[in-house]
Amino acid sequence: MIYLQLLWSFFQIGLFSIGGGYAAMPLIQHQVVELHPWLTMTQFADIMTIAEMTPGPIAINSATFVGIQVAGIPGAVIATVGCVIPSCIIVMTLAYVYFRFRNLTMVQGVLGGLRPAVVSMIASAGIGLVLLAFFGAQTLPADLSGISYVSVAIFLIGFVVLRKWKVNPMYVMGGAGVLGVALQSLF
């Protein structure tokens, strides 16, 4: 039964995650943390971090990691297949439709209308992860006394390094991880 749940959950994620892996984060969170309590929010954040750092699409990496966590290697295969099948079907269908009707202004209008929705889904996922890192909760607390100043400092340092010096994001993530372990053990 767990295999069918994994397949169906990640099939839905693959089907409704328009805009890529970052846009899929709220959908993945809903499925694996809220609907099926397979992971805690902290485990979800850890898996999303690993999925971002490893090569490949975030949604597929997270499907693999969640599948392993829930049902071992067979679960990883089933969750990954469930995530990939809708994308293959959708891409093949859209490619056919786009090549057939690409010159219509209505098609261009639909694509333009989807952009704000994708941006808002990415922002929602990012805000959720920032709140978890800064406050250890999914929502903004009533008082800001529980803020993790170490996390805020690491975030600001990483942001400045990325924007000012255009350093490879992999180096910034690795450095932030090392700095986080070192500073969290001190404080």
Coordinates of C-alpha atoms in Angstrom, one line a residue:
M1 CA 0.0 0.0 0.0
I2 CA 2.9 2.4 0.8
Y3 CA 4.2 1.9 -2.8
L4 CA 0.9 3.0 -4.3
Q5 CA 0.7 6.0 -2.0
L6 CA 4.3 7.0 -3.0
L7 CA 3.5 6.6 -6.7
W8 CA 0.2 8.5 -6.5
S9 CA 1.7 11.3 -4.3
F10 CA 4.7 11.9 -6.6
F11 CA 2.5 11.5 -9.7
Q12 CA 0.5 14.4 -8.4
I13 CA 3.6 16.4 -7.7
G14 CA 4.9 15.7 -11.2
L15 CA 1.6 16.6 -12.7
F16 CA 1.0 19.8 -10.9
S17 CA 4.5 21.2 -10.4
I18 CA 4.6 23.8 -13.2
G19 CA 7.7 25.8 -13.2
G20 CA 10.4 23.4 -12.1
G21 CA 11.7 22.1 -8.8
Y22 CA 11.4 25.2 -6.7
A23 CA 7.8 25.6 -7.7
A24 CA 7.3 21.9 -6.6
M25 CA 8.5 22.5 -3.1
P26 CA 5.2 23.5 -1.6
L27 CA 3.5 20.5 -3.3
I28 CA 6.1 18.1 -2.0
Q29 CA 5.8 19.6 1.5
H30 CA 2.1 19.2 1.4
Q31 CA 2.3 15.6 0.3
V32 CA 5.1 14.3 2.5
V33 CA 4.8 16.5 5.6
E34 CA 1.1 17.4 5.9
L35 CA -1.0 14.9 4.0
H36 CA 1.1 11.8 4.6
P37 CA 3.2 12.4 7.7
W38 CA 6.2 10.6 6.2
L39 CA 8.7 13.3 7.2
T40 CA 8.9 16.1 9.8
M41 CA 9.4 19.7 8.7
T42 CA 13.0 19.5 9.7
Q43 CA 13.6 16.3 7.7
F44 CA 11.8 17.9 4.8
A45 CA 14.1 20.9 4.9
D46 CA 17.1 18.6 5.1
I47 CA 16.0 16.6 2.1
M48 CA 15.2 19.7 0.1
T49 CA 18.7 21.0 0.9
I50 CA 20.3 17.7 -0.3
A51 CA 18.1 17.7 -3.3
E52 CA 19.2 21.2 -4.3
M53 CA 22.9 20.4 -3.8
T54 CA 22.9 17.1 -5.8
P55 CA 22.9 17.2 -9.6
G56 CA 19.6 16.8 -11.3
P57 CA 16.1 18.2 -11.0
I58 CA 15.0 19.0 -7.4
A59 CA 11.7 17.3 -7.7
I60 CA 13.2 14.1 -8.9
N61 CA 16.0 14.2 -6.3
S62 CA 13.5 14.8 -3.5
A63 CA 11.3 12.0 -4.8
T64 CA 14.2 9.6 -4.7
F65 CA 15.3 10.8 -1.2
V66 CA 11.7 10.6 0.2
G67 CA 11.2 7.2 -1.4
I68 CA 14.3 5.9 0.3
Q69 CA 13.3 7.4 3.6
V70 CA 9.8 5.9 3.5
A71 CA 10.2 2.5 1.7
G72 CA 13.9 1.9 0.9
I73 CA 15.2 1.3 -2.6
P74 CA 11.9 0.1 -4.1
G75 CA 10.2 3.2 -2.7
A76 CA 12.9 5.4 -4.3
V77 CA 12.3 3.9 -7.7
I78 CA 8.5 4.1 -7.4
A79 CA 8.5 7.7 -6.2
T80 CA 11.0 8.7 -8.9
V81 CA 9.0 7.0 -11.7
G82 CA 5.8 8.6 -10.3
C83 CA 7.4 12.0 -10.5
V84 CA 8.8 11.5 -14.1
I85 CA 5.8 9.9 -15.9
P86 CA 3.5 13.0 -15.8
S87 CA 6.3 15.2 -17.0
C88 CA 7.1 13.0 -20.0
I89 CA 3.4 12.9 -21.0
I90 CA 3.0 16.7 -20.5
V91 CA 6.1 17.6 -22.4
M92 CA 5.3 15.4 -25.4
T93 CA 1.8 16.7 -25.5
L94 CA 2.8 20.4 -25.1
A95 CA 5.6 20.0 -27.7
Y96 CA 3.0 18.7 -30.2
V97 CA 0.5 21.5 -29.4
Y98 CA 3.2 24.2 -29.4
F99 CA 4.7 23.3 -32.8
R100 CA 1.2 23.0 -34.2
F101 CA -0.1 26.3 -32.8
R102 CA 3.0 28.4 -31.9
N103 CA 2.1 31.4 -34.1
L104 CA -1.2 32.1 -32.3
T105 CA -1.3 35.1 -30.0
M106 CA -3.5 33.2 -27.5
V107 CA -0.8 30.6 -27.0
Q108 CA 1.7 33.4 -26.2
G109 CA -0.8 35.0 -23.9
V110 CA -1.3 31.8 -21.9
L111 CA 2.5 31.4 -21.5
G112 CA 2.8 35.0 -20.3
G113 CA 0.0 34.4 -17.8
L114 CA 1.7 31.5 -16.2
R115 CA 4.9 33.4 -15.4
P116 CA 3.5 35.2 -12.3
A117 CA 2.0 32.0 -10.9
V118 CA 5.4 30.3 -11.2
V119 CA 7.2 33.2 -9.5
S120 CA 4.7 33.2 -6.6
M121 CA 5.2 29.5 -6.1
I122 CA 8.9 29.8 -6.0
A123 CA 8.6 32.8 -3.5
S124 CA 6.3 30.7 -1.3
A125 CA 8.8 27.9 -1.1
G126 CA 11.7 30.3 -0.4
I127 CA 9.9 32.1 2.3
G128 CA 8.9 28.9 4.0
L129 CA 12.5 27.7 4.0
V130 CA 13.8 31.1 5.3
L131 CA 11.3 31.0 8.1
L132 CA 12.3 27.5 9.1
A133 CA 16.0 28.5 9.1
F134 CA 15.5 31.7 11.0
F135 CA 12.8 30.8 13.5
G136 CA 12.6 27.0 13.4
A137 CA 8.9 27.2 12.4
Q138 CA 6.8 27.2 9.3
T139 CA 5.1 30.5 10.2
L140 CA 6.3 33.8 11.4
P141 CA 6.1 33.8 15.2
A142 CA 4.2 36.5 17.1
D143 CA 7.5 37.7 18.7
L144 CA 10.9 37.7 17.1
S145 CA 12.7 36.6 20.2
G146 CA 13.3 33.1 18.9
I147 CA 15.3 34.2 15.8
S148 CA 18.5 32.4 15.1
Y149 CA 21.0 35.2 14.6
V150 CA 23.6 32.7 13.4
S151 CA 21.3 31.6 10.6
V152 CA 20.5 35.2 9.6
A153 CA 24.2 36.0 9.6
I154 CA 25.1 33.0 7.4
F155 CA 22.2 33.9 5.0
L156 CA 23.3 37.5 4.7
I157 CA 27.0 36.6 4.2
G158 CA 26.0 34.1 1.5
F159 CA 23.7 36.6 -0.2
V160 CA 26.4 39.3 -0.3
V161 CA 29.1 36.8 -1.6
L162 CA 26.7 35.6 -4.3
R163 CA 25.6 39.1 -5.4
K164 CA 28.8 41.1 -5.0
W165 CA 31.5 38.6 -6.1
K166 CA 29.5 36.2 -8.3
V167 CA 31.0 33.1 -6.6
N168 CA 29.8 29.7 -7.7
P169 CA 26.7 28.8 -5.6
M170 CA 28.1 25.4 -4.8
Y171 CA 31.0 27.0 -3.0
V172 CA 28.7 29.3 -1.1
M173 CA 26.4 26.4 -0.1
G174 CA 29.4 24.3 1.0
G175 CA 30.9 27.3 2.9
A176 CA 27.6 28.0 4.6
G177 CA 27.2 24.4 5.7
V178 CA 30.7 24.4 7.2
L179 CA 30.2 27.8 8.8
G180 CA 26.8 26.7 10.1
V181 CA 28.1 23.5 11.7
A182 CA 31.0 25.4 13.3
L183 CA 28.9 28.3 14.6
Q184 CA 26.0 26.2 15.8
S185 CA 28.3 24.1 17.8
L186 CA 29.7 27.2 19.5
F187 CA 26.4 28.9 20.3

